[in-house]
Amino acid sequence: MYKKFIIPFILSTHILSFSSEKTLQSLAQDLTTKNEVSNSKENVNKPTEVFVAKEIITMDPNLPTAQAIAVKNGKIVKVGSLKEIETYLKGEKYEINKKFEKDIIFPGFIDQHLHPLLSSLALTLDIISIEDWKLPDKEFKASLTPEYYLKNLKELENSMKDPNEILFTWGYHQYFHGKINREELDKIDKDRPIIIWHRSCHEFTMNSAALKKFNINEEFIAKQTKSAQEQSDLKNGHFWEQGIFPLLPLIGPSLATEDRLREGLNLTKNYLAKNGITTSAEPGGVVSKQVQNLENEIIGKKEAPFRFYYIPDGKTMIQLYVDNGQIIEKTEEFNNWGTETSYFLPKQVKLFADGAVFSQLMQMKDGYTDGHKGEWMIDPDAFSKGFKQYWDAGYQIHIHQNGDLGLQMIIDELEKNMKANPRYDHRTTIVHFAFSNPDQIKKLKELGAIVSSNPYYTVALGEKYSEIGVGKERAQYIVRNKEVLDNGLKLSFHSDMPMAPSDPLFLVWCAVNRKGAYGEVVGPSEMIEVPDAFKAITIDAAHSLRLEDKIGSLEVGKDANFTILNENPYTVPKEHIKDIKVVETVLEGNINNINNTVGNNKVSLYLNSEEGYHFTEEEINSTYGCSHGNSLGNYVARVWSFDNNNQN
């Protein structure tokens, strides 16, 4: 019998406690420069290996292209022509590897920001979403209209043989798929429990059979807090934000099993490898040592095909410690949580400004066309206190931001702290960067900030948000990448998976084409050039994580991390970039053999308690241990504990 997460439901700070014990693994995490993983046993005493290619794009302005690259003990020792390298290595033992002689070598791709836990949960479900998801072992086609969504949902239900199996799907977005409620789901099947997890990851819609199975009724709702009741619509089977929390102890065991998370983390690992990623990070992930241990086991091993880093969740730290003087001490205890090759980046932290773009909860200066309101993810007063404490401690602060009002709050705080305590090269990073204005971008440059944007927002949301909530004038300028570059700021890209597919070539395609899901070019003046887009997934992504001395370009002394492509994205039509094949990746000089894992697809776009647990008001309003204030991630982070007394 497989282990389950939960049972008992633990909400104390026990799950959030930090071990003060120093381990051998943790010694390597104090400073990034101490993690010389390239000196691993596989590389020591190997002869120098010379990789030749049709062309090598180095991202080194002093030598932009080359034909060969020499690697010793996982490090780059020479870049140039084959003749130059052979002359350099004269008298030494070396081997020439021609495996990629017809291909293009790039620096290893970097996805600056994604979420393994949420990805593991979402990608192991049946997906009906607004984009294609081509996973290593299966494919889900996009549904862009209400008709197609219902058609795919019905086909999914018809394919299920066990009448008692729960239909649990992720990806629904009301602006694309129309209103789905309890009645509509009952028409699909009144007997099978159906649970729709929304694309934003912040909402559920359930049919009558699901409500009955989990004893979610008027009596149950009446026992919850006022705020949870206000965000529950039993009649329509719709629950959102705080209304979700009381449901999670009931439906969570059906979703968040150890087996599912293991499957999902392995799927995520293979998926990232196949898309050419050699480095990634999670800023602001879960605060659960147990979840971290599982991630360490699967994606944190030295044998993994990429290196994965973490940045502590400052939102949780602010909630717990901002007023008692322990926030820095407690944040630094995360340095003990990783492995030799996968660890928390020192002196970096993730904060949150305004709400999610997929839910239209970003804070907008001019509001919304339909009159609804945005949300703050950290109360501005608490944000101000936390920002100052991290700033004064010398931290690089990464900040989730989506609306222009949210950005203004960040700018005001940054300017205030720069005046009080000027810092050079602080690299305050604006993350997601959905809406902004030109004056704000100029101010960010003046204050020394950098930007990590999600170019997928343009493709996924630009057209729909022109019609709903935002209006065309503002929606055309969602994600102003060109304005950022024109003002001289560093720009990196990230997927924030599962908010977007973790496919760097696809993100580049989004940024250089800005072609929406329905074919409209969204804000053509904000298209950027192809070389600039590739900097955003290589050297400038490394810069955003303070790893540019190790990775991001192919230069002597750096890790030998390569992504090999079958075509040159600088010479093909830019519309074709997302269809270029990732041939292979090399990590610290070792070929990963990514095609030996299950499948060979890349992602693309287009054509049981009866009463349940009663949360306190404080618990409902808290979002400990979860990225994006996400309730399901929060649930898993809080309650994942192996019940050793009840395992068989």
Short mmCIF file of C-alpha atoms in Angstrom, two decimals, residues 230-647:
data_model
loop_
_atom_site.label_atom_id
_atom_site.label_comp_id
_atom_site.label_asym_id
_atom_site.label_seq_id
_atom_site.Cartn_x
_atom_site.Cartn_y
_atom_site.Cartn_z
CA GLU A 230 -17.68 34.21 0.97
CA GLN A 231 -15.33 32.50 -1.48
CA SER A 232 -17.44 29.35 -1.82
CA ASP A 233 -20.37 28.95 -4.23
CA LEU A 234 -21.91 25.59 -3.39
CA LYS A 235 -24.75 26.02 -5.85
CA ASN A 236 -22.32 26.25 -8.77
CA GLY A 237 -19.70 23.96 -7.21
CA HIS A 238 -17.11 26.75 -7.39
CA PHE A 239 -14.50 27.39 -4.69
CA TRP A 240 -11.63 29.87 -4.87
CA GLU A 241 -8.78 31.28 -2.80
CA GLN A 242 -9.72 30.99 0.89
CA GLY A 243 -12.73 28.86 0.02
CA ILE A 244 -10.39 26.09 -1.15
CA PHE A 245 -8.54 25.58 2.12
CA PRO A 246 -11.30 23.68 3.98
CA LEU A 247 -11.67 21.32 1.00
CA LEU A 248 -8.05 20.29 0.77
CA PRO A 249 -7.98 17.79 3.65
CA LEU A 250 -10.89 16.09 1.88
CA ILE A 251 -9.74 16.02 -1.75
CA GLY A 252 -5.99 16.32 -1.17
CA PRO A 253 -5.39 12.63 -0.38
CA SER A 254 -6.80 11.74 -3.81
CA LEU A 255 -4.27 13.99 -5.50
CA ALA A 256 -1.16 14.55 -3.39
CA THR A 257 0.06 11.01 -2.83
CA GLU A 258 3.74 10.21 -2.61
CA ASP A 259 3.39 8.02 -5.70
CA ARG A 260 1.95 10.92 -7.71
CA LEU A 261 4.63 13.36 -6.59
CA ARG A 262 7.40 10.91 -7.37
CA GLU A 263 5.89 10.27 -10.79
CA GLY A 264 5.45 13.99 -11.34
CA LEU A 265 8.97 14.94 -10.30
CA ASN A 266 10.44 12.30 -12.59
CA LEU A 267 8.21 13.50 -15.42
CA THR A 268 9.31 17.08 -14.73
CA LYS A 269 12.97 16.01 -14.73
CA ASN A 270 12.67 14.29 -18.11
CA TYR A 271 10.60 17.14 -19.52
CA LEU A 272 13.19 19.77 -18.62
CA ALA A 273 16.00 17.67 -20.03
CA LYS A 274 14.26 17.14 -23.36
CA ASN A 275 13.70 20.87 -23.71
CA GLY A 276 17.41 21.55 -23.43
CA ILE A 277 17.54 22.89 -19.88
CA THR A 278 20.81 22.47 -18.00
CA THR A 279 20.07 24.90 -15.16
CA SER A 280 16.88 26.00 -13.43
CA ALA A 281 15.73 27.49 -10.15
CA GLU A 282 12.69 27.83 -7.96
CA PRO A 283 12.37 31.23 -6.30
CA GLY A 284 9.86 31.14 -3.47
CA GLY A 285 8.95 27.48 -3.37
CA VAL A 286 7.44 25.36 -0.64
CA VAL A 287 8.56 25.59 2.96
CA SER A 288 8.55 21.90 3.78
CA LYS A 289 11.69 19.94 4.59
CA GLN A 290 9.93 16.70 3.65
CA VAL A 291 8.99 18.00 0.19
CA GLN A 292 12.50 19.39 -0.21
CA ASN A 293 13.99 15.99 0.62
CA LEU A 294 11.91 14.34 -2.10
CA GLU A 295 12.94 16.98 -4.64
CA ASN A 296 16.57 16.52 -3.59
CA GLU A 297 16.22 12.78 -4.16
CA ILE A 298 14.87 13.12 -7.70
CA ILE A 299 16.04 16.39 -9.25
CA GLY A 300 18.85 17.27 -6.86
CA LYS A 301 21.14 14.33 -7.41
CA LYS A 302 24.52 14.73 -9.07
CA GLU A 303 23.32 12.30 -11.75
CA ALA A 304 20.39 14.58 -12.73
CA PRO A 305 20.66 16.01 -16.27
CA PHE A 306 20.62 19.60 -14.96
CA ARG A 307 21.47 21.64 -11.89
CA PHE A 308 18.56 22.97 -9.88
CA TYR A 309 18.74 25.82 -7.36
CA TYR A 310 16.36 27.33 -4.84
CA ILE A 311 15.62 30.79 -3.46
CA PRO A 312 13.83 31.03 -0.08
CA ASP A 313 10.19 32.12 0.15
CA GLY A 314 10.36 35.52 1.84
CA LYS A 315 6.57 35.67 2.01
CA THR A 316 6.55 32.90 4.60
CA MET A 317 9.50 34.42 6.43
CA ILE A 318 7.75 37.79 6.64
CA GLN A 319 4.60 36.19 8.02
CA LEU A 320 6.55 34.35 10.69
CA TYR A 321 9.50 36.53 11.61
CA VAL A 322 9.31 40.10 10.32
CA ASP A 323 8.39 41.53 13.73
CA ASN A 324 10.68 39.47 15.97
CA GLY A 325 14.08 40.17 14.46
CA GLN A 326 14.70 36.59 13.29
CA ILE A 327 13.92 36.92 9.60
CA ILE A 328 17.52 36.83 8.35
CA GLU A 329 18.62 34.11 10.75
CA LYS A 330 15.71 31.88 9.78
CA THR A 331 16.12 32.55 6.07
CA GLU A 332 19.77 31.54 6.18
CA GLU A 333 18.87 28.21 7.75
CA PHE A 334 17.59 27.16 4.32
CA ASN A 335 21.26 26.77 3.38
CA ASN A 336 21.11 23.38 5.13
CA TRP A 337 18.30 22.02 2.99
CA GLY A 338 19.96 21.15 -0.31
CA THR A 339 22.54 18.76 -1.70
CA GLU A 340 26.07 19.14 -3.03
CA THR A 341 24.75 19.95 -6.49
CA SER A 342 21.29 21.39 -5.80
CA TYR A 343 21.02 24.02 -3.11
CA PHE A 344 19.66 27.36 -1.96
CA LEU A 345 21.44 30.31 -3.54
CA PRO A 346 23.07 32.36 -0.77
CA LYS A 347 21.83 35.84 0.06
CA GLN A 348 18.82 35.69 -2.28
CA VAL A 349 15.13 35.78 -1.41
CA LYS A 350 11.75 35.90 -3.17
CA LEU A 351 9.03 38.41 -2.21
CA PHE A 352 5.57 38.94 -3.68
CA ALA A 353 3.79 42.15 -4.63
CA ASP A 354 0.40 41.78 -6.36
CA GLY A 355 -1.82 38.94 -7.50
CA ALA A 356 -1.73 36.41 -10.33
CA VAL A 357 -2.03 37.47 -13.96
CA PHE A 358 -4.00 34.36 -14.98
CA SER A 359 -6.67 35.26 -12.42
CA GLN A 360 -6.59 38.99 -13.28
CA LEU A 361 -5.73 39.79 -9.68
CA MET A 362 -2.77 42.01 -10.50
CA GLN A 363 -2.94 45.52 -9.07
CA MET A 364 -3.58 47.96 -11.93
CA LYS A 365 -3.25 51.74 -11.65
CA ASP A 366 -6.37 52.36 -13.74
CA GLY A 367 -8.32 49.37 -12.46
CA TYR A 368 -10.26 46.91 -14.60
CA THR A 369 -12.82 47.53 -17.30
CA ASP A 370 -15.37 45.33 -15.51
CA GLY A 371 -14.80 46.96 -12.12
CA HIS A 372 -13.27 44.03 -10.24
CA LYS A 373 -10.30 44.59 -7.94
CA GLY A 374 -6.77 43.27 -7.77
CA GLU A 375 -5.11 41.82 -4.68
CA TRP A 376 -1.87 42.23 -2.75
CA MET A 377 -0.04 38.97 -2.03
CA ILE A 378 1.84 40.56 0.85
CA ASP A 379 0.25 43.47 2.66
CA PRO A 380 2.22 46.58 1.57
CA ASP A 381 3.16 47.48 5.16
CA ALA A 382 4.53 44.00 5.80
CA PHE A 383 6.24 44.05 2.39
CA SER A 384 7.97 47.30 3.33
CA LYS A 385 9.26 45.88 6.62
CA GLY A 386 10.50 42.67 5.01
CA PHE A 387 12.08 44.42 2.03
CA LYS A 388 14.10 46.71 4.32
CA GLN A 389 15.39 43.88 6.48
CA TYR A 390 16.52 41.85 3.49
CA TRP A 391 17.95 44.95 1.79
CA ASP A 392 19.99 45.95 4.80
CA ALA A 393 21.30 42.38 5.09
CA GLY A 394 22.65 42.58 1.54
CA TYR A 395 20.20 40.23 -0.14
CA GLN A 396 19.33 40.11 -3.82
CA ILE A 397 15.53 40.42 -3.75
CA HIS A 398 13.42 38.74 -6.46
CA ILE A 399 9.85 40.13 -6.50
CA HIS A 400 6.75 38.62 -8.08
CA GLN A 401 4.93 41.47 -9.87
CA ASN A 402 2.19 41.61 -12.49
CA GLY A 403 0.31 44.94 -12.41
CA ASP A 404 1.67 48.45 -12.94
CA LEU A 405 0.40 49.48 -9.50
CA GLY A 406 2.26 46.52 -8.02
CA LEU A 407 5.37 47.66 -9.88
CA GLN A 408 4.98 51.18 -8.54
CA MET A 409 4.90 49.86 -4.99
CA ILE A 410 8.17 48.04 -5.64
CA ILE A 411 9.79 51.09 -7.22
CA ASP A 412 8.81 53.25 -4.26
CA GLU A 413 10.31 50.76 -1.81
CA LEU A 414 13.47 50.33 -3.84
CA GLU A 415 13.98 54.06 -4.16
CA LYS A 416 13.40 54.63 -0.45
CA ASN A 417 15.93 51.96 0.52
CA MET A 418 18.50 53.10 -2.04
CA LYS A 419 18.40 56.57 -0.49
CA ALA A 420 18.67 55.24 3.06
CA ASN A 421 21.29 52.57 2.32
CA PRO A 422 22.78 52.81 -1.19
CA ARG A 423 23.93 49.49 -2.66
CA TYR A 424 25.84 48.69 -5.81
CA ASP A 425 24.96 45.68 -7.97
CA HIS A 426 21.99 44.67 -5.82
CA ARG A 427 20.21 43.11 -8.84
CA THR A 428 16.72 43.53 -7.46
CA THR A 429 14.80 41.36 -9.92
CA ILE A 430 11.28 42.14 -11.14
CA VAL A 431 9.70 38.75 -11.80
CA HIS A 432 6.92 38.07 -14.37
CA PHE A 433 6.64 41.77 -15.34
CA ALA A 434 3.21 41.60 -16.97
CA PHE A 435 2.22 45.29 -16.92
CA SER A 436 4.39 48.38 -16.69
CA ASN A 437 4.78 51.79 -18.30
CA PRO A 438 7.82 53.41 -19.95
CA ASP A 439 8.47 55.81 -17.08
CA GLN A 440 8.58 52.94 -14.63
CA ILE A 441 11.10 51.07 -16.78
CA LYS A 442 13.34 54.14 -16.92
CA LYS A 443 13.12 54.36 -13.14
CA LEU A 444 14.04 50.69 -12.75
CA LYS A 445 17.18 51.33 -14.79
CA GLU A 446 18.03 54.37 -12.69
CA LEU A 447 17.65 52.31 -9.50
CA GLY A 448 19.75 49.38 -10.75
CA ALA A 449 17.01 46.74 -11.03
CA ILE A 450 16.83 43.92 -13.59
CA VAL A 451 13.86 42.10 -15.14
CA SER A 452 12.95 38.43 -15.49
CA SER A 453 9.84 38.38 -17.64
CA ASN A 454 7.45 35.67 -18.74
CA PRO A 455 7.03 36.25 -22.51
CA TYR A 456 4.32 33.61 -22.65
CA TYR A 457 1.82 36.06 -21.14
CA THR A 458 1.82 37.92 -24.45
CA VAL A 459 0.93 34.80 -26.41
CA ALA A 460 -1.56 33.30 -23.97
CA LEU A 461 -3.35 36.37 -22.64
CA GLY A 462 -2.77 39.41 -24.86
CA GLU A 463 -5.76 38.89 -27.14
CA LYS A 464 -8.26 37.82 -24.48
CA TYR A 465 -7.24 40.55 -22.05
CA SER A 466 -7.78 43.07 -24.84
CA GLU A 467 -11.42 42.02 -24.71
CA ILE A 468 -11.86 41.29 -21.00
CA GLY A 469 -10.77 43.21 -17.92
CA VAL A 470 -7.73 45.07 -19.23
CA GLY A 471 -8.64 46.57 -22.62
CA LYS A 472 -6.70 46.65 -25.86
CA GLU A 473 -4.57 49.73 -25.18
CA ARG A 474 -2.95 48.18 -22.12
CA ALA A 475 -3.08 44.52 -23.20
CA GLN A 476 -1.07 45.32 -26.36
CA TYR A 477 1.86 46.21 -24.13
CA ILE A 478 1.77 43.24 -21.82
CA VAL A 479 5.41 42.26 -21.09
CA ARG A 480 7.41 45.21 -22.47
CA ASN A 481 10.62 43.35 -23.28
CA LYS A 482 11.78 45.75 -26.00
CA GLU A 483 11.33 48.75 -23.72
CA VAL A 484 13.42 46.99 -21.08
CA LEU A 485 16.29 46.35 -23.50
CA ASP A 486 16.08 49.83 -25.02
CA ASN A 487 16.62 51.26 -21.54
CA GLY A 488 19.67 49.10 -20.94
CA LEU A 489 18.29 46.73 -18.29
CA LYS A 490 19.32 43.09 -18.09
CA LEU A 491 16.48 40.82 -19.26
CA SER A 492 16.00 37.12 -18.57
CA PHE A 493 13.10 34.78 -19.32
CA HIS A 494 11.38 32.14 -17.23
CA SER A 495 8.41 29.81 -17.60
CA ASP A 496 7.09 29.78 -14.02
CA MET A 497 5.91 26.26 -14.95
CA PRO A 498 3.13 25.17 -14.71
CA MET A 499 2.09 28.76 -15.53
CA ALA A 500 3.83 28.32 -18.89
CA PRO A 501 5.60 25.40 -20.58
CA SER A 502 9.22 25.10 -19.50
CA ASP A 503 10.63 25.23 -23.02
CA PRO A 504 13.25 27.95 -23.57
CA LEU A 505 12.97 27.77 -27.38
CA PHE A 506 9.25 28.34 -27.05
CA LEU A 507 9.81 31.32 -24.72
CA VAL A 508 12.21 32.79 -27.28
CA TRP A 509 9.58 32.25 -29.97
CA CYS A 510 7.01 34.07 -27.84
CA ALA A 511 9.31 37.07 -27.34
CA VAL A 512 10.38 37.50 -30.97
CA ASN A 513 6.95 36.87 -32.54
CA ARG A 514 4.38 37.95 -29.91
CA LYS A 515 1.78 35.97 -31.83
CA GLY A 516 -1.33 35.31 -29.78
CA ALA A 517 -3.26 32.07 -29.50
CA TYR A 518 -5.77 33.25 -32.11
CA GLY A 519 -3.13 34.54 -34.54
CA GLU A 520 -3.00 38.26 -33.72
CA VAL A 521 0.38 39.91 -33.23
CA VAL A 522 0.17 41.53 -29.80
CA GLY A 523 2.10 44.80 -29.49
CA PRO A 524 4.52 44.35 -32.43
CA SER A 525 6.66 47.27 -31.25
CA GLU A 526 7.67 45.14 -28.23
CA MET A 527 9.13 42.29 -30.33
CA ILE A 528 12.83 41.76 -29.62
CA GLU A 529 15.64 40.44 -31.80
CA VAL A 530 16.54 36.76 -31.78
CA PRO A 531 20.08 37.16 -30.30
CA ASP A 532 18.68 39.26 -27.45
CA ALA A 533 16.09 36.59 -26.72
CA PHE A 534 18.77 33.90 -26.54
CA LYS A 535 20.78 36.01 -24.09
CA ALA A 536 17.64 35.93 -21.91
CA ILE A 537 17.84 32.12 -21.62
CA THR A 538 21.61 31.94 -21.27
CA ILE A 539 24.03 34.59 -20.02
CA ASP A 540 21.48 37.12 -18.74
CA ALA A 541 19.49 34.36 -17.02
CA ALA A 542 22.72 33.31 -15.30
CA HIS A 543 23.29 36.96 -14.31
CA SER A 544 19.87 37.12 -12.68
CA LEU A 545 20.86 34.21 -10.39
CA ARG A 546 24.44 35.46 -9.80
CA LEU A 547 25.78 32.43 -11.61
CA GLU A 548 27.32 34.22 -14.60
CA ASP A 549 30.84 33.27 -13.49
CA LYS A 550 29.93 29.56 -13.78
CA ILE A 551 27.38 29.25 -16.59
CA GLY A 552 25.52 31.16 -19.30
CA SER A 553 28.27 31.48 -21.90
CA LEU A 554 30.95 29.24 -23.39
CA GLU A 555 34.15 30.74 -22.02
CA VAL A 556 37.33 29.33 -20.56
CA GLY A 557 36.90 28.39 -16.90
CA LYS A 558 33.13 28.00 -16.97
CA ASP A 559 31.16 24.77 -16.62
CA ALA A 560 30.92 22.80 -19.85
CA ASN A 561 27.12 23.00 -20.13
CA PHE A 562 25.80 22.83 -23.70
CA THR A 563 22.43 22.63 -25.42
CA ILE A 564 22.72 21.16 -28.91
CA LEU A 565 20.20 22.08 -31.62
CA ASN A 566 19.66 20.61 -35.07
CA GLU A 567 19.20 24.05 -36.66
CA ASN A 568 20.63 27.51 -36.12
CA PRO A 569 17.90 29.78 -34.65
CA TYR A 570 19.83 32.83 -35.87
CA THR A 571 19.35 31.83 -39.51
CA VAL A 572 15.96 30.09 -39.68
CA PRO A 573 12.75 32.14 -39.98
CA LYS A 574 11.87 33.33 -36.49
CA GLU A 575 8.43 31.73 -36.77
CA HIS A 576 10.19 28.35 -36.89
CA ILE A 577 12.25 28.70 -33.70
CA LYS A 578 9.82 26.80 -31.47
CA ASP A 579 10.02 23.81 -33.82
CA ILE A 580 13.80 23.45 -33.70
CA LYS A 581 14.79 20.10 -32.23
CA VAL A 582 16.89 19.79 -29.10
CA VAL A 583 19.37 17.08 -30.08
CA GLU A 584 21.19 16.68 -26.77
CA THR A 585 22.50 18.40 -23.67
CA VAL A 586 25.91 18.24 -22.01
CA LEU A 587 26.28 18.90 -18.30
CA GLU A 588 29.73 19.59 -16.89
CA GLY A 589 31.27 17.78 -19.84
CA ASN A 590 29.04 14.70 -19.67
CA ILE A 591 26.57 13.89 -22.44
CA ASN A 592 23.13 13.38 -20.89
CA ASN A 593 21.57 11.06 -23.50
CA ILE A 594 18.26 12.85 -23.11
CA ASN A 595 16.61 10.72 -25.78
CA ASN A 596 17.03 7.59 -23.67
CA THR A 597 14.27 8.81 -21.35
CA VAL A 598 10.63 8.08 -22.09
CA GLY A 599 9.24 9.82 -25.16
CA ASN A 600 10.81 12.48 -27.37
CA ASN A 601 8.32 15.32 -27.56
CA LYS A 602 8.71 19.01 -26.85
CA VAL A 603 6.06 21.42 -25.79
CA SER A 604 4.46 23.77 -28.29
CA LEU A 605 1.55 26.12 -28.69
CA TYR A 606 -1.29 25.87 -31.18
CA LEU A 607 -3.12 24.65 -33.82
CA ASN A 608 -12.13 11.36 5.14
CA SER A 609 -13.43 13.04 7.71
CA GLU A 610 -17.19 13.67 7.50
CA GLU A 611 -16.87 17.17 8.85
CA GLY A 612 -13.40 17.98 7.56
CA TYR A 613 -10.86 20.23 9.15
CA HIS A 614 -11.92 23.65 10.41
CA PHE A 615 -9.30 26.30 9.73
CA THR A 616 -8.86 29.20 12.08
CA GLU A 617 -9.13 32.71 10.63
CA GLU A 618 -5.37 33.06 11.06
CA GLU A 619 -4.72 29.81 9.19
CA ILE A 620 -7.11 30.74 6.40
CA ASN A 621 -5.38 34.08 5.85
CA SER A 622 -1.93 32.52 6.01
CA THR A 623 -0.18 31.11 2.98
CA TYR A 624 2.83 29.48 4.59
CA GLY A 625 5.05 27.44 2.39
CA CYS A 626 3.51 27.90 -1.03
CA SER A 627 4.52 29.69 -4.16
CA HIS A 628 2.06 32.26 -5.49
CA GLY A 629 0.00 31.91 -2.34
CA ASN A 630 -1.22 28.74 -4.00
CA SER A 631 -3.59 26.81 -1.80
CA LEU A 632 -2.84 23.30 -3.04
CA GLY A 633 0.90 23.84 -2.82
CA ASN A 634 0.30 25.29 0.64
CA TYR A 635 -1.68 22.21 1.63
CA VAL A 636 1.01 19.78 0.52
CA ALA A 637 3.74 21.85 2.16
CA ARG A 638 1.91 21.92 5.47
CA VAL A 639 0.64 18.41 5.74
CA TRP A 640 3.10 16.24 3.93
CA SER A 641 4.23 13.97 6.68
CA PHE A 642 4.65 10.22 6.53
CA ASP A 643 2.35 8.61 9.06
CA ASN A 644 4.78 5.90 10.09
CA ASN A 645 2.32 4.48 12.60
CA ASN A 646 -0.23 3.74 9.87
CA GLN A 647 1.85 2.40 7.01
#
